[in-house]
């Protein structure tokens, strides 16, 4: 019997819904996940919801943390860390995988386990592997706990840039030239891989972008001007993921569009444009989060271009069977064609991030956005749907 069909006790009917904000994680995007959690915790209406912050350390321990969003900000160009916020160096939080119970238990060595009460919905703000890629979503499906955002399949497809592009292509969405290098190929014959890449460059031109297949926030990406920079770029990408992609440079404008699920289906926000970042080679992690490079919202597009990118963003959302929210990133080429680069099923979600800014300009404030996502998750069943 799934938990959404269980009868509620009088206590459950009277109390406020409890939201577990889960953040941190084992990926290289740990720090920005903590920053995002601080913003979400600040925005949740405490008159409507009880909140339980749960941080996952870089080694995978689920830790109970203080509800102190002010400690979750970037300070002196350094990212916060769950280990600094955990209430104990050894205590752990356990979520039951029994779909008949949503009980959360806190344990410490040598102490009696402490029940923290039931969780009604999880708001995961984990970026990258072990959080955004379907792994956490699978655990929550087993537990029967509703959660914000995409399900297992959409999360996995949205994290793996190779299969994301394959899905887009199968649905008729235009993608740029790329090739994929799997671990066995590079480890078995790096010379052959180099030859493939230089052949790709001969066809599509330099520079190339070398990027991890399953990472986000532009982490591990290197712009390579010629063959002499390949090995260092590949090493950097493989530091984050043994599978990597090679992409050609698409000349044009970078356009982003947010998609949000409403009662009548997904809708697109006004689009934004990411202008050239003069202090950086491209819109990388430091440009996004440390130096806070700013996009233009709304993007200076024609009415026809705006309608087209909004239509394509919703198509990408549907193609990958997404739920909740997505940021879709496009190139508007010099020929006037939109080419989709990728989607993010958990996009940057701080108030200065592009996704909330696009929805702010579309009439949905940051607190309203957080509330809408929580309400959508509470109304969505787990399991096949």
mmCIF file of C-alpha atoms in Angstrom:
data_model
loop_
_atom_site.group_PDB
_atom_site.id
_atom_site.type_symbol
_atom_site.label_atom_id
_atom_site.label_comp_id
_atom_site.label_asym_id
_atom_site.label_seq_id
_atom_site.Cartn_x
_atom_site.Cartn_y
_atom_site.Cartn_z
ATOM 1 C CA UNK A 1 0.000 0.000 0.000
ATOM 2 C CA UNK A 2 1.609 3.291 -1.053
ATOM 3 C CA UNK A 3 1.975 6.014 1.564
ATOM 4 C CA UNK A 4 -0.077 8.559 -0.381
ATOM 5 C CA UNK A 5 -3.120 6.286 0.087
ATOM 6 C CA UNK A 6 -2.648 5.732 3.814
ATOM 7 C CA UNK A 7 -5.365 7.265 6.025
ATOM 8 C CA UNK A 8 -4.158 10.309 7.938
ATOM 9 C CA UNK A 9 -4.352 10.514 11.706
ATOM 10 C CA UNK A 10 -6.036 13.557 13.332
ATOM 11 C CA UNK A 11 -2.542 14.806 14.253
ATOM 12 C CA UNK A 12 -1.409 14.556 10.621
ATOM 13 C CA UNK A 13 -4.517 16.388 9.456
ATOM 14 C CA UNK A 14 -3.932 19.280 11.880
ATOM 15 C CA UNK A 15 -0.188 19.816 11.628
ATOM 16 C CA UNK A 16 1.573 21.805 8.945
ATOM 17 C CA UNK A 17 3.215 19.838 6.127
ATOM 18 C CA UNK A 18 6.838 19.069 6.944
ATOM 19 C CA UNK A 19 9.402 19.827 4.247
ATOM 20 C CA UNK A 20 12.825 18.186 4.391
ATOM 21 C CA UNK A 21 15.332 20.338 2.481
ATOM 22 C CA UNK A 22 18.117 17.956 1.446
ATOM 23 C CA UNK A 23 21.363 19.530 0.259
ATOM 24 C CA UNK A 24 25.133 19.179 -0.093
ATOM 25 C CA UNK A 25 26.004 15.782 -1.491
ATOM 26 C CA UNK A 26 28.970 13.904 -2.889
ATOM 27 C CA UNK A 27 29.374 15.733 -6.191
ATOM 28 C CA UNK A 28 31.765 18.548 -7.077
ATOM 29 C CA UNK A 29 28.766 20.898 -6.852
ATOM 30 C CA UNK A 30 28.481 20.370 -3.080
ATOM 31 C CA UNK A 31 29.148 23.997 -2.171
ATOM 32 C CA UNK A 32 26.663 25.607 -4.525
ATOM 33 C CA UNK A 33 24.048 23.120 -3.308
ATOM 34 C CA UNK A 34 24.560 24.431 0.233
ATOM 35 C CA UNK A 35 24.175 28.012 -1.038
ATOM 36 C CA UNK A 36 20.963 27.026 -2.807
ATOM 37 C CA UNK A 37 19.620 25.392 0.361
ATOM 38 C CA UNK A 38 20.196 28.603 2.297
ATOM 39 C CA UNK A 39 18.136 30.536 -0.237
ATOM 40 C CA UNK A 40 15.318 27.961 -0.194
ATOM 41 C CA UNK A 41 15.245 27.852 3.618
ATOM 42 C CA UNK A 42 15.006 31.644 3.681
ATOM 43 C CA UNK A 43 12.100 31.598 1.246
ATOM 44 C CA UNK A 44 9.906 28.856 2.731
ATOM 45 C CA UNK A 45 6.857 30.292 4.486
ATOM 46 C CA UNK A 46 7.164 29.028 8.071
ATOM 47 C CA UNK A 47 3.510 29.828 8.761
ATOM 48 C CA UNK A 48 2.602 27.182 6.163
ATOM 49 C CA UNK A 49 5.345 24.575 6.563
ATOM 50 C CA UNK A 50 7.569 22.953 9.145
ATOM 51 C CA UNK A 51 11.123 22.606 7.873
ATOM 52 C CA UNK A 52 13.794 19.971 8.480
ATOM 53 C CA UNK A 53 17.229 20.788 6.987
ATOM 54 C CA UNK A 54 19.258 17.655 6.137
ATOM 55 C CA UNK A 55 22.774 18.030 4.773
ATOM 56 C CA UNK A 56 24.693 15.272 2.996
ATOM 57 C CA UNK A 57 28.441 15.459 3.558
ATOM 58 C CA UNK A 58 30.987 14.965 0.788
ATOM 59 C CA UNK A 59 31.508 11.389 2.003
ATOM 60 C CA UNK A 60 27.776 10.631 1.905
ATOM 61 C CA UNK A 61 26.705 10.940 5.564
ATOM 62 C CA UNK A 62 23.206 12.348 6.063
ATOM 63 C CA UNK A 63 23.606 14.946 8.816
ATOM 64 C CA UNK A 64 21.139 16.941 10.858
ATOM 65 C CA UNK A 65 21.981 20.625 10.426
ATOM 66 C CA UNK A 66 20.893 23.812 12.106
ATOM 67 C CA UNK A 67 18.210 25.876 10.383
ATOM 68 C CA UNK A 68 20.582 28.814 9.866
ATOM 69 C CA UNK A 69 20.459 30.019 6.235
ATOM 70 C CA UNK A 70 22.842 32.878 6.963
ATOM 71 C CA UNK A 71 25.672 30.354 7.416
ATOM 72 C CA UNK A 72 25.062 28.893 3.964
ATOM 73 C CA UNK A 73 26.390 31.770 1.871
ATOM 74 C CA UNK A 74 29.572 32.238 -0.157
ATOM 75 C CA UNK A 75 32.136 33.988 2.051
ATOM 76 C CA UNK A 76 35.482 35.377 0.838
ATOM 77 C CA UNK A 77 35.030 33.554 -2.486
ATOM 78 C CA UNK A 78 34.771 30.245 -0.597
ATOM 79 C CA UNK A 79 31.863 27.819 -0.700
ATOM 80 C CA UNK A 80 30.119 26.605 2.479
ATOM 81 C CA UNK A 81 30.246 22.943 3.432
ATOM 82 C CA UNK A 82 27.778 20.614 5.171
ATOM 83 C CA UNK A 83 30.498 19.442 7.567
ATOM 84 C CA UNK A 84 30.648 22.998 8.953
ATOM 85 C CA UNK A 85 26.886 23.044 9.518
ATOM 86 C CA UNK A 86 26.296 19.549 10.940
ATOM 87 C CA UNK A 87 25.158 19.387 14.537
ATOM 88 C CA UNK A 88 27.387 16.345 15.131
ATOM 89 C CA UNK A 89 30.518 14.926 13.524
ATOM 90 C CA UNK A 90 29.148 11.376 13.745
ATOM 91 C CA UNK A 91 25.352 11.548 13.962
ATOM 92 C CA UNK A 92 23.320 10.470 10.974
ATOM 93 C CA UNK A 93 19.813 10.897 9.623
ATOM 94 C CA UNK A 94 17.983 7.826 8.300
ATOM 95 C CA UNK A 95 14.905 7.916 6.066
ATOM 96 C CA UNK A 96 12.808 4.759 6.138
ATOM 97 C CA UNK A 97 12.498 2.876 2.854
ATOM 98 C CA UNK A 98 9.197 1.404 4.040
ATOM 99 C CA UNK A 99 6.504 3.167 1.958
ATOM 100 C CA UNK A 100 4.113 2.735 4.870
ATOM 101 C CA UNK A 101 6.190 5.124 6.981
ATOM 102 C CA UNK A 102 7.723 8.518 6.345
ATOM 103 C CA UNK A 103 9.509 8.604 9.688
ATOM 104 C CA UNK A 104 12.940 10.229 9.914
ATOM 105 C CA UNK A 105 15.277 8.915 12.628
ATOM 106 C CA UNK A 106 18.458 10.489 13.995
ATOM 107 C CA UNK A 107 21.177 8.197 15.328
ATOM 108 C CA UNK A 108 24.452 8.792 17.146
ATOM 109 C CA UNK A 109 26.994 6.171 18.248
ATOM 110 C CA UNK A 110 26.149 4.898 21.723
ATOM 111 C CA UNK A 111 22.851 6.757 21.916
ATOM 112 C CA UNK A 112 19.234 5.697 21.572
ATOM 113 C CA UNK A 113 17.872 6.587 18.098
ATOM 114 C CA UNK A 114 15.692 9.691 18.170
ATOM 115 C CA UNK A 115 12.534 9.957 16.041
ATOM 116 C CA UNK A 116 12.319 13.320 14.266
ATOM 117 C CA UNK A 117 8.775 12.821 13.018
ATOM 118 C CA UNK A 118 7.363 12.201 9.577
ATOM 119 C CA UNK A 119 8.311 14.050 6.406
ATOM 120 C CA UNK A 120 5.556 14.978 3.958
ATOM 121 C CA UNK A 121 7.731 16.154 1.077
ATOM 122 C CA UNK A 122 11.428 16.372 0.239
ATOM 123 C CA UNK A 123 12.845 19.441 -1.475
ATOM 124 C CA UNK A 124 16.139 18.163 -2.923
ATOM 125 C CA UNK A 125 18.582 20.916 -3.818
ATOM 126 C CA UNK A 126 21.439 18.579 -4.716
ATOM 127 C CA UNK A 127 23.289 19.305 -7.932
ATOM 128 C CA UNK A 128 25.121 16.702 -9.985
ATOM 129 C CA UNK A 129 25.692 12.973 -9.356
ATOM 130 C CA UNK A 130 24.178 11.293 -6.277
ATOM 131 C CA UNK A 131 21.360 13.805 -6.082
ATOM 132 C CA UNK A 132 20.221 15.315 -9.354
ATOM 133 C CA UNK A 133 20.818 12.198 -11.444
ATOM 134 C CA UNK A 134 17.941 9.964 -10.310
ATOM 135 C CA UNK A 135 19.728 8.203 -7.452
ATOM 136 C CA UNK A 136 18.084 10.215 -4.673
ATOM 137 C CA UNK A 137 14.809 10.201 -6.581
ATOM 138 C CA UNK A 138 14.904 6.392 -6.655
ATOM 139 C CA UNK A 139 15.383 6.275 -2.885
ATOM 140 C CA UNK A 140 12.427 8.611 -2.366
ATOM 141 C CA UNK A 141 10.269 6.501 -4.686
ATOM 142 C CA UNK A 142 11.137 3.423 -2.599
ATOM 143 C CA UNK A 143 10.255 5.366 0.546
ATOM 144 C CA UNK A 144 6.975 6.632 -0.887
ATOM 145 C CA UNK A 145 7.889 10.236 -0.058
ATOM 146 C CA UNK A 146 6.811 12.945 -2.532
ATOM 147 C CA UNK A 147 9.594 15.219 -3.742
ATOM 148 C CA UNK A 148 10.147 18.375 -5.737
ATOM 149 C CA UNK A 149 11.294 18.084 -9.335
ATOM 150 C CA UNK A 150 11.930 15.446 -11.962
ATOM 151 C CA UNK A 151 11.488 11.716 -11.441
ATOM 152 C CA UNK A 152 14.065 8.959 -11.834
ATOM 153 C CA UNK A 153 14.153 8.759 -15.631
ATOM 154 C CA UNK A 154 14.064 12.496 -16.332
ATOM 155 C CA UNK A 155 16.694 13.124 -13.670
ATOM 156 C CA UNK A 156 19.024 10.505 -15.125
ATOM 157 C CA UNK A 157 18.555 11.693 -18.707
ATOM 158 C CA UNK A 158 18.910 15.322 -17.648
ATOM 159 C CA UNK A 159 22.216 14.561 -15.939
ATOM 160 C CA UNK A 160 23.858 12.563 -18.733
ATOM 161 C CA UNK A 161 24.588 14.926 -21.611
ATOM 162 C CA UNK A 162 25.060 12.083 -24.084
ATOM 163 C CA UNK A 163 21.630 10.521 -23.568
ATOM 164 C CA UNK A 164 20.007 13.916 -23.178
ATOM 165 C CA UNK A 165 21.187 14.815 -26.681
ATOM 166 C CA UNK A 166 20.021 11.445 -28.018
ATOM 167 C CA UNK A 167 16.545 12.044 -26.595
ATOM 168 C CA UNK A 168 16.431 15.574 -28.014
ATOM 169 C CA UNK A 169 17.424 14.310 -31.450
ATOM 170 C CA UNK A 170 14.762 11.576 -31.369
ATOM 171 C CA UNK A 171 12.133 14.263 -30.684
ATOM 172 C CA UNK A 172 13.341 16.472 -33.525
ATOM 173 C CA UNK A 173 15.149 19.091 -31.442
ATOM 174 C CA UNK A 174 18.323 20.436 -33.035
ATOM 175 C CA UNK A 175 21.595 19.815 -31.159
ATOM 176 C CA UNK A 176 25.129 20.926 -31.988
ATOM 177 C CA UNK A 177 27.936 18.624 -33.218
ATOM 178 C CA UNK A 178 29.449 16.462 -30.472
ATOM 179 C CA UNK A 179 31.207 13.206 -29.794
ATOM 180 C CA UNK A 180 31.324 11.005 -26.704
ATOM 181 C CA UNK A 181 34.376 9.311 -25.208
ATOM 182 C CA UNK A 182 33.699 6.482 -22.778
ATOM 183 C CA UNK A 183 36.142 5.373 -20.059
ATOM 184 C CA UNK A 184 37.210 2.180 -21.817
ATOM 185 C CA UNK A 185 38.053 4.070 -25.008
ATOM 186 C CA UNK A 186 40.344 6.597 -23.350
ATOM 187 C CA UNK A 187 41.951 4.103 -20.980
ATOM 188 C CA UNK A 188 42.456 1.512 -23.726
ATOM 189 C CA UNK A 189 43.748 3.667 -26.587
ATOM 190 C CA UNK A 190 44.233 7.373 -25.872
ATOM 191 C CA UNK A 191 46.046 7.892 -29.170
ATOM 192 C CA UNK A 192 42.975 6.708 -31.074
ATOM 193 C CA UNK A 193 40.784 9.057 -29.039
ATOM 194 C CA UNK A 194 43.073 12.002 -29.779
ATOM 195 C CA UNK A 195 42.867 11.144 -33.477
ATOM 196 C CA UNK A 196 39.050 11.051 -33.295
ATOM 197 C CA UNK A 197 38.973 14.429 -31.594
ATOM 198 C CA UNK A 198 41.374 16.103 -34.019
ATOM 199 C CA UNK A 199 39.346 14.644 -36.892
ATOM 200 C CA UNK A 200 36.231 16.150 -35.300
ATOM 201 C CA UNK A 201 38.063 19.494 -35.102
ATOM 202 C CA UNK A 202 39.092 19.225 -38.751
ATOM 203 C CA UNK A 203 35.424 18.900 -39.635
ATOM 204 C CA UNK A 204 33.911 21.442 -37.240
ATOM 205 C CA UNK A 205 36.837 23.730 -36.391
ATOM 206 C CA UNK A 206 38.629 24.836 -33.252
ATOM 207 C CA UNK A 207 38.094 25.749 -30.456
ATOM 208 C CA UNK A 208 36.449 22.733 -28.862
ATOM 209 C CA UNK A 209 34.869 22.293 -25.451
ATOM 210 C CA UNK A 210 35.837 19.241 -23.379
ATOM 211 C CA UNK A 211 33.313 18.588 -20.618
ATOM 212 C CA UNK A 212 32.309 15.883 -18.136
ATOM 213 C CA UNK A 213 29.271 13.969 -19.365
ATOM 214 C CA UNK A 214 27.494 14.042 -15.988
ATOM 215 C CA UNK A 215 28.381 17.250 -14.186
ATOM 216 C CA UNK A 216 26.821 20.691 -14.000
ATOM 217 C CA UNK A 217 27.485 24.312 -13.064
ATOM 218 C CA UNK A 218 30.085 24.351 -15.873
ATOM 219 C CA UNK A 219 32.465 22.437 -13.582
ATOM 220 C CA UNK A 220 35.280 20.570 -15.325
ATOM 221 C CA UNK A 221 34.743 22.248 -18.712
ATOM 222 C CA UNK A 222 37.745 23.480 -20.693
ATOM 223 C CA UNK A 223 37.810 25.515 -23.880
ATOM 224 C CA UNK A 224 40.600 24.055 -26.056
ATOM 225 C CA UNK A 225 42.133 26.178 -28.812
ATOM 226 C CA UNK A 226 44.251 23.472 -30.457
ATOM 227 C CA UNK A 227 45.484 19.898 -30.070
ATOM 228 C CA UNK A 228 48.211 20.871 -27.591
ATOM 229 C CA UNK A 229 45.590 21.509 -24.908
ATOM 230 C CA UNK A 230 43.663 18.267 -25.293
ATOM 231 C CA UNK A 231 45.337 16.077 -22.669
ATOM 232 C CA UNK A 232 45.066 18.647 -19.875
ATOM 233 C CA UNK A 233 41.413 19.314 -20.745
ATOM 234 C CA UNK A 234 40.598 15.602 -20.825
ATOM 235 C CA UNK A 235 42.316 15.090 -17.472
ATOM 236 C CA UNK A 236 40.265 17.939 -15.973
ATOM 237 C CA UNK A 237 36.973 16.562 -17.348
ATOM 238 C CA UNK A 238 37.778 13.023 -16.179
ATOM 239 C CA UNK A 239 38.532 14.336 -12.699
ATOM 240 C CA UNK A 240 34.758 14.826 -12.441
ATOM 241 C CA UNK A 241 33.483 12.024 -14.687
ATOM 242 C CA UNK A 242 35.311 9.192 -16.508
ATOM 243 C CA UNK A 243 32.989 9.731 -19.497
ATOM 244 C CA UNK A 244 33.391 13.029 -21.322
ATOM 245 C CA UNK A 245 32.009 14.915 -24.291
ATOM 246 C CA UNK A 246 33.662 16.963 -27.013
ATOM 247 C CA UNK A 247 31.568 19.771 -28.471
ATOM 248 C CA UNK A 248 32.212 22.267 -31.227
ATOM 249 C CA UNK A 249 31.863 25.999 -30.707
ATOM 250 C CA UNK A 250 28.476 27.268 -31.848
ATOM 251 C CA UNK A 251 28.745 30.905 -32.826
ATOM 252 C CA UNK A 252 25.751 32.890 -31.707
ATOM 253 C CA UNK A 253 23.912 34.086 -28.619
ATOM 254 C CA UNK A 254 23.318 32.075 -25.434
ATOM 255 C CA UNK A 255 19.617 32.051 -24.554
ATOM 256 C CA UNK A 256 18.005 30.397 -21.520
ATOM 257 C CA UNK A 257 14.363 29.731 -20.725
ATOM 258 C CA UNK A 258 12.714 28.427 -17.574
ATOM 259 C CA UNK A 259 9.891 25.886 -17.526
ATOM 260 C CA UNK A 260 7.592 25.506 -14.526
ATOM 261 C CA UNK A 261 4.784 23.015 -14.029
ATOM 262 C CA UNK A 262 1.364 24.555 -13.404
ATOM 263 C CA UNK A 263 -1.985 22.870 -12.813
ATOM 264 C CA UNK A 264 -2.705 22.932 -16.547
ATOM 265 C CA UNK A 265 0.761 21.771 -17.591
ATOM 266 C CA UNK A 266 4.245 23.224 -18.103
ATOM 267 C CA UNK A 267 4.676 26.877 -19.012
ATOM 268 C CA UNK A 268 7.758 28.781 -20.150
ATOM 269 C CA UNK A 269 9.127 31.947 -18.575
ATOM 270 C CA UNK A 270 10.413 34.972 -20.403
ATOM 271 C CA UNK A 271 13.838 34.014 -21.786
ATOM 272 C CA UNK A 272 17.185 35.426 -20.705
ATOM 273 C CA UNK A 273 20.419 36.058 -22.543
ATOM 274 C CA UNK A 274 23.902 35.316 -21.224
ATOM 275 C CA UNK A 275 26.140 38.004 -22.747
ATOM 276 C CA UNK A 276 29.830 37.336 -23.465
ATOM 277 C CA UNK A 277 31.764 37.264 -20.184
ATOM 278 C CA UNK A 278 34.840 39.395 -20.762
ATOM 279 C CA UNK A 279 36.730 38.268 -17.631
ATOM 280 C CA UNK A 280 36.308 34.565 -18.483
ATOM 281 C CA UNK A 281 36.767 32.373 -21.562
ATOM 282 C CA UNK A 282 33.125 31.298 -21.260
ATOM 283 C CA UNK A 283 30.254 31.214 -18.751
ATOM 284 C CA UNK A 284 32.048 28.949 -16.291
ATOM 285 C CA UNK A 285 31.540 28.188 -12.583
ATOM 286 C CA UNK A 286 33.419 31.248 -11.312
ATOM 287 C CA UNK A 287 31.560 33.542 -13.699
ATOM 288 C CA UNK A 288 28.217 32.131 -12.530
ATOM 289 C CA UNK A 289 28.689 31.981 -8.790
ATOM 290 C CA UNK A 290 31.868 33.676 -7.592
ATOM 291 C CA UNK A 291 31.904 36.739 -9.813
ATOM 292 C CA UNK A 292 28.096 36.652 -10.259
ATOM 293 C CA UNK A 293 28.147 37.489 -13.959
ATOM 294 C CA UNK A 294 24.715 38.792 -14.822
ATOM 295 C CA UNK A 295 22.387 37.787 -17.616
ATOM 296 C CA UNK A 296 19.899 40.016 -19.415
ATOM 297 C CA UNK A 297 16.282 39.384 -18.399
ATOM 298 C CA UNK A 298 14.225 39.451 -20.524
ATOM 299 C CA UNK A 299 16.423 38.631 -23.489
ATOM 300 C CA UNK A 300 16.311 41.200 -26.309
ATOM 301 C CA UNK A 301 14.533 38.957 -28.815
ATOM 302 C CA UNK A 302 11.756 39.533 -31.288
ATOM 303 C CA UNK A 303 8.252 38.374 -30.370
ATOM 304 C CA UNK A 304 8.634 35.510 -32.821
ATOM 305 C CA UNK A 305 11.990 34.446 -31.378
ATOM 306 C CA UNK A 306 10.619 34.611 -27.823
ATOM 307 C CA UNK A 307 7.631 32.455 -28.734
ATOM 308 C CA UNK A 308 9.863 29.964 -30.540
ATOM 309 C CA UNK A 309 12.338 29.478 -27.687
ATOM 310 C CA UNK A 310 9.466 29.153 -25.201
ATOM 311 C CA UNK A 311 7.873 26.481 -27.394
ATOM 312 C CA UNK A 312 11.162 24.591 -27.705
ATOM 313 C CA UNK A 313 11.797 24.778 -23.947
ATOM 314 C CA UNK A 314 8.441 23.144 -23.205
ATOM 315 C CA UNK A 315 9.131 20.540 -25.912
ATOM 316 C CA UNK A 316 12.447 19.687 -24.227
ATOM 317 C CA UNK A 317 10.660 19.439 -20.852
ATOM 318 C CA UNK A 318 8.138 17.003 -22.314
ATOM 319 C CA UNK A 319 10.704 15.054 -24.369
ATOM 320 C CA UNK A 320 12.561 14.050 -21.198
ATOM 321 C CA UNK A 321 9.351 13.447 -19.173
ATOM 322 C CA UNK A 322 10.293 16.194 -16.723
ATOM 323 C CA UNK A 323 8.260 17.372 -13.743
ATOM 324 C CA UNK A 324 8.346 20.472 -11.597
ATOM 325 C CA UNK A 325 11.022 22.665 -13.117
ATOM 326 C CA UNK A 326 13.648 22.818 -15.843
ATOM 327 C CA UNK A 327 15.994 25.404 -17.258
ATOM 328 C CA UNK A 328 16.578 24.891 -20.973
ATOM 329 C CA UNK A 329 19.731 26.377 -22.523
ATOM 330 C CA UNK A 330 19.942 27.249 -26.213
ATOM 331 C CA UNK A 331 22.213 28.848 -28.748
ATOM 332 C CA UNK A 332 20.646 31.277 -31.203
ATOM 333 C CA UNK A 333 22.984 30.784 -34.143
ATOM 334 C CA UNK A 334 24.131 33.461 -36.553
ATOM 335 C CA UNK A 335 21.711 31.901 -39.059
ATOM 336 C CA UNK A 336 18.794 32.593 -36.686
ATOM 337 C CA UNK A 337 18.181 28.984 -35.601
ATOM 338 C CA UNK A 338 17.742 27.819 -32.011
ATOM 339 C CA UNK A 339 19.960 24.852 -31.085
ATOM 340 C CA UNK A 340 19.419 23.267 -27.672
ATOM 341 C CA UNK A 341 22.538 22.799 -25.575
ATOM 342 C CA UNK A 342 21.108 21.114 -22.467
ATOM 343 C CA UNK A 343 18.449 21.113 -19.788
ATOM 344 C CA UNK A 344 18.938 21.284 -16.033
ATOM 345 C CA UNK A 345 16.334 19.462 -13.945
ATOM 346 C CA UNK A 346 17.641 21.267 -10.870
ATOM 347 C CA UNK A 347 18.997 24.533 -12.253
ATOM 348 C CA UNK A 348 20.905 27.106 -10.271
ATOM 349 C CA UNK A 349 18.331 28.184 -7.709
ATOM 350 C CA UNK A 350 19.789 31.025 -5.678
ATOM 351 C CA UNK A 351 17.872 34.326 -5.975
ATOM 352 C CA UNK A 352 20.563 35.655 -8.346
ATOM 353 C CA UNK A 353 20.439 32.517 -10.518
ATOM 354 C CA UNK A 354 18.919 32.807 -13.957
ATOM 355 C CA UNK A 355 15.978 30.443 -13.395
ATOM 356 C CA UNK A 356 14.434 32.396 -10.466
ATOM 357 C CA UNK A 357 15.240 35.701 -12.185
ATOM 358 C CA UNK A 358 13.378 34.632 -15.333
ATOM 359 C CA UNK A 359 10.334 33.677 -13.289
ATOM 360 C CA UNK A 360 10.550 36.870 -11.244
ATOM 361 C CA UNK A 361 10.328 38.780 -14.531
ATOM 362 C CA UNK A 362 7.420 36.502 -15.515
ATOM 363 C CA UNK A 363 5.460 37.437 -12.383
ATOM 364 C CA UNK A 364 6.421 34.625 -9.990
ATOM 365 C CA UNK A 365 8.524 35.785 -7.028
ATOM 366 C CA UNK A 366 11.179 33.584 -5.423
ATOM 367 C CA UNK A 367 9.003 32.670 -2.383
ATOM 368 C CA UNK A 368 6.057 31.984 -4.714
ATOM 369 C CA UNK A 369 8.276 29.778 -6.869
ATOM 370 C CA UNK A 370 9.392 27.740 -3.849
ATOM 371 C CA UNK A 371 5.801 27.400 -2.632
ATOM 372 C CA UNK A 372 4.514 26.344 -6.064
ATOM 373 C CA UNK A 373 7.145 23.615 -6.311
ATOM 374 C CA UNK A 374 6.326 22.302 -2.830
ATOM 375 C CA UNK A 375 2.591 22.304 -3.510
ATOM 376 C CA UNK A 376 3.062 20.537 -6.852
ATOM 377 C CA UNK A 377 5.136 17.839 -5.139
ATOM 378 C CA UNK A 378 2.563 17.381 -2.360
ATOM 379 C CA UNK A 379 -0.147 16.881 -4.982
ATOM 380 C CA UNK A 380 1.897 14.441 -7.107
ATOM 381 C CA UNK A 381 1.913 10.758 -6.177
ATOM 382 C CA UNK A 382 5.048 8.655 -6.073
ATOM 383 C CA UNK A 383 5.254 5.509 -8.166
ATOM 384 C CA UNK A 384 4.234 5.065 -11.794
ATOM 385 C CA UNK A 385 2.469 8.157 -13.115
#
